[in-house]
Amino acid sequence: MSSSAQPSAQPSTGRLTPRLRGWISGWMLERGPTSVTRDWILRLVAIIVVLSVAVVYIVATVHVPDILGLVFRGTFTTEPGIQELVVLATPFFLTALAVSIPLRVGLWNIGGEGQFFAGAWLATGFSFWLPHLPGPLMIIGMLVAGAVGGAVWAVIPLLAKIYLNVNEIITTLMLNLIVVYWVAYWLTGAWRYGFSQGGTIESKFIPSQAHLPLLPFQGGIDSGILVAVGLLAVVGFVLHYSVAGYRSRIVGSGPDVAAFAGVRVRRTIAVSLLLAAALAGVAGVLQLTGNSYQLTPGLSNNTGYLGIAVAVLAGDSVIGVGVMSCLLAVIMSAGQIVQVYGVSSEDVFIIIGLLLLLSTVATRLGQYRLVRRPGAARVGSSTLAGAGGGRSLEAREPTTRVGVSEVVSLVVETGPDGGQGA
Amino acid sequence: MQPDRSVGDEPDVPELKLRLRDVRKSFGPLRAVDGVDFDCRIGEVHSILGENGAGKSTLMNIVAGVLSPDSGEMWLDGEPYEPTSPKRAMRRGVGMVHQNYQLVPRLSVAENLFLGWEGAPRVASLEKLAAIAEVAIEKHGFHMKPLAKVRELSVGEQQRVAILRALVRGASLLILDEPTATLTPQECDSLFAIMRRLVGDGHVLIFITHKLREVMAVSSRVTVLRAGARVATLPIAECDERTLAKEMLGHDVDSPVKSSRVRRYKEVALSLRGGTVVDGRGSRVVSDVSLELRAREIVGIAGVSGNGQRELSEAAAGVRPLRTGRIEVGGVDLTGRGAADFIRAGVGYIPEDRLTAGMVLRESIARNSIMKALYLDSDRKTLTRGPFLKLGEVQRFARQLLDQGQVSTRDPKVTVGSLSGGNIQRLLIARELRAATRALIAVHPTRGLDVGAMERAWRIFLAARDAGVGILLISEDLDEVLTLSDRVLVMYAGRIVGEFDNRESPPSREHLGLLMGGATAAELERPAVGSEAGR
Ligand SMILES: Nc1ncnc2c1ncn2[C@@H]1O[C@H](COP(=O)(O)OP(=O)(O)OP(=O)(O)O)[C@@H](O)[C@H]1O
Ligand SMILES: [Mg+2]
């Protein structure tokens, strides 16, 4: 073969015939610039694949005729189904933004869950401490209290980050655990509901004028969705069109550029994280005033954590946050229905996990595309031996290639019998 | 197989190391490499010349397996050659050293040599690796310690590690993409020595550069590319710098840039008094430097990289705080203020790290263009409405900069990362000049520019000076410093060690060179060679 190649590096051709191998090696994966549309198409493919797997799984395990129809109608066409979708989607918009906004400046806010509860806690307190405020004032006051509560819960991680460079993933995550006990303290103490000893812990109900009005549609839709969608639109507009949004992108591009461009990094980071945490806090308030009317340890239903998944699925797009929030709400809602038929709630989370995994992998893989190698007519050329991948070598959009034959021979060689043949 | 245009004058193919026929590569509508035939003979250093964006890097990336051509044929050592990855190119003995050397800074030289190489021993202690590395270092006549951390090496030494890494992997054809752009003159000389030695050992070298003098100094033949096409391949004996420049540009070179004398203004553009600056690791790299930059003058700071110029420039642009001392711009004390205040005061800055500091490669040209303008009252008014950007105006502004900088594209929506190295620099210069109403801090401003673009940049700098801007020019290129500067300062080990009035009594290159190398004034009195400890 080629003169200077290491003979030892020649891989076995596995079970592929030389002809087939030659044909395959005529193709290669080339890494090129990605585009937003491409990313979205790939995500869509990932979503379709995962949902198909879920459908197959459900049909195979749930022995109820027309189970898919049941689930579909239950999720999308019944009044309670639609109400549930709205209730589920509302907090996702905000808890996902709580991850997505700091991510633009390079911070992972894992504390959405804690900020959600901190906000809900302060809003609950507000309603108990000022129980006689009239309705609109009460609700606005609670929303503000929720934003403040959420933001305050991010202050310690923020200070630790900007002054001591402590990893924010750890601090925000730890604070999630603390808030659980803080809330439990109040639910078993001052705000305890009734006099039950050792029963479930939950707070007294908030005053009735603190309940969000229902929208006159489909038998009453939670109006918190309007707040959430409104905030999403405002945030999206600000990030895309404002000077501040522009600067946050510069900060996210690295400390050197930020210093060069005169952007105040600490301030930008602070604003991003506090804003994010405030939104998570508002999510808590919307859940409280729109749905449960009392503070409980299960108020969040994990939306603080699931917000991370939504944000990752959404890429760095605010519209994506909206779309993915709705998708996740659909999955959760459909999941609740199939649970009635014996599918476990873990299975629903497995689906979400798969979704996350596959769509991240898909967008990564999407940087590569299959191209015909030039001069590929000369089949089985001697220059194509061995496995190996390219690396990006210039500062610009890197272009890297991996021969398809490498992938295939890798698959063949690591097949069940180790490529030894039967 | 029959070549349509004869490149090599003799038909016997085996003489050729590398042979390309009608190689093409497009990026969208742009034909970056447009039907190039190229022959590289055994035993030669083959230089490639061309303007910024001519397609030099693209062509060589194709040869090195980084990019795939859209069409065309290649032969190496007389056999068909279709590398599909850099690794496979390496197996055929083709290695490329890019401008960023792709080394792992916190690992040792030995580890870097073997990293990611399939021929490296599977299991080996660091000592064993070091021993193998030592052999390779000896064999190629390099001087370096195998256990030294790459992070601690100078740029020139890092480059040698990158070259050695290719050689260890068995490269017989070595492609060097603008290797001299970041080197000091002394390091360039030792690189050339290494190149000659490699050729003597039977290696073939392809050498990309913008400096005609270097082409003349090391190569045996030169190929000139223009707009993706090969316009000439010439033996070096048959050309001179003038003909090369003419081939490259497609027209005669303009008369050389000459700085006219202008009276500098009394007004001080930027002044630094007793400035001390520490670097990222806390060691003091600029000690007690005082300088005064008047409006309408160019002060050149000559010095070998790593003597504090970078930190000095950062301090002068407000990017890095002063440890002690005082800095004023236009008579206003800005000590302790951030870069934003310096920008507002009219200080433009062309940093050394244009790719990591000056530009965001993944963002559009439009968004990169307004980085500075957003601080300047007049531009801010047109670009924004309240706290929001007027995206249409942003695009228009970017198009202006693209025009002014004569950047190869006029589309402000493409990312900066898709421009060629020289075109990124053109955009950067245009943006900073616009922001520099009082002072411009320019660090190696023409690095990576082709001759034409470099001379145009020089003229632009002189015009800016004539219009009243004070320019602090930090460069290792003595031609640049001596052509442009009204005054020349020499920096060594964090201090200013010499000052010359370049208009009245220009210093000799030798004298400057010695000062840059650390010779003291007393040593310069004696006619002895000085205490040069070059390796
Ligand atoms: N990945 C890419 N996507 C789009 N355009 C590209 C890409 N790579 C290169 N180009 C374009 O191809 C042309 C040739 O680029 P190349 O980097 O080969 O130029 P060059 O001769 O090396 O220039 P310089 O001297 O400035 O480094 C340029 O116009 C550049 O913008
Ligand atoms: Mg280049």
PDB file of N, CA, C and O and ligand atoms in Angstrom, chain A residues 394 396, chain B residues 56-57 99 177-178 420-421, ligand 2:
ATOM      1  N   GLU A 394      -7.687  25.513  11.937  1.00  0.00           N
ATOM      2  CA  GLU A 394      -7.550  26.945  11.802  1.00  0.00           C
ATOM      3  C   GLU A 394      -8.567  27.627  12.675  1.00  0.00           C
ATOM      4  O   GLU A 394      -9.502  27.026  13.169  1.00  0.00           O
ATOM      5  N   ARG A 396     -10.729  29.694  11.908  1.00  0.00           N
ATOM      6  CA  ARG A 396     -12.050  29.902  11.332  1.00  0.00           C
ATOM      7  C   ARG A 396     -12.894  28.646  11.472  1.00  0.00           C
ATOM      8  O   ARG A 396     -12.494  27.685  12.087  1.00  0.00           O
TER       9      ARG A 396
ATOM     10  N   LYS B  56      -4.189  30.754  -0.368  1.00  0.00           N
ATOM     11  CA  LYS B  56      -2.984  30.008   0.019  1.00  0.00           C
ATOM     12  C   LYS B  56      -3.296  28.978   1.098  1.00  0.00           C
ATOM     13  O   LYS B  56      -2.976  27.800   0.963  1.00  0.00           O
ATOM     14  N   SER B  57      -3.924  29.441   2.173  1.00  0.00           N
ATOM     15  CA  SER B  57      -4.219  28.509   3.267  1.00  0.00           C
ATOM     16  C   SER B  57      -5.177  27.430   2.813  1.00  0.00           C
ATOM     17  O   SER B  57      -5.022  26.259   3.159  1.00  0.00           O
ATOM     18  N   GLN B  99      -0.852  28.307  11.916  1.00  0.00           N
ATOM     19  CA  GLN B  99      -0.396  29.471  12.670  1.00  0.00           C
ATOM     20  C   GLN B  99      -0.612  29.317  14.166  1.00  0.00           C
ATOM     21  O   GLN B  99       0.191  29.793  14.954  1.00  0.00           O
ATOM     22  N   ASP B 177       2.479  27.399   7.307  1.00  0.00           N
ATOM     23  CA  ASP B 177       1.573  28.498   6.945  1.00  0.00           C
ATOM     24  C   ASP B 177       1.921  29.745   7.745  1.00  0.00           C
ATOM     25  O   ASP B 177       1.690  29.792   8.952  1.00  0.00           O
ATOM     26  N   GLU B 178       2.465  30.713   7.077  1.00  0.00           N
ATOM     27  CA  GLU B 178       2.893  31.963   7.699  1.00  0.00           C
ATOM     28  C   GLU B 178       3.628  31.736   9.015  1.00  0.00           C
ATOM     29  O   GLU B 178       3.248  32.257  10.058  1.00  0.00           O
ATOM     30  N   SER B 420     -10.526  35.364   5.643  1.00  0.00           N
ATOM     31  CA  SER B 420      -9.127  34.945   5.729  1.00  0.00           C
ATOM     32  C   SER B 420      -8.431  35.805   6.776  1.00  0.00           C
ATOM     33  O   SER B 420      -8.912  36.874   7.139  1.00  0.00           O
ATOM     34  N   GLY B 421      -7.297  35.296   7.265  1.00  0.00           N
ATOM     35  CA  GLY B 421      -6.592  35.989   8.348  1.00  0.00           C
ATOM     36  C   GLY B 421      -6.358  37.456   8.055  1.00  0.00           C
ATOM     37  O   GLY B 421      -6.597  38.336   8.891  1.00  0.00           O
TER      38      GLY B 421
HETATM   39 MG    MG C   2      -3.960  32.192   5.348  1.00  0.00          MG
END
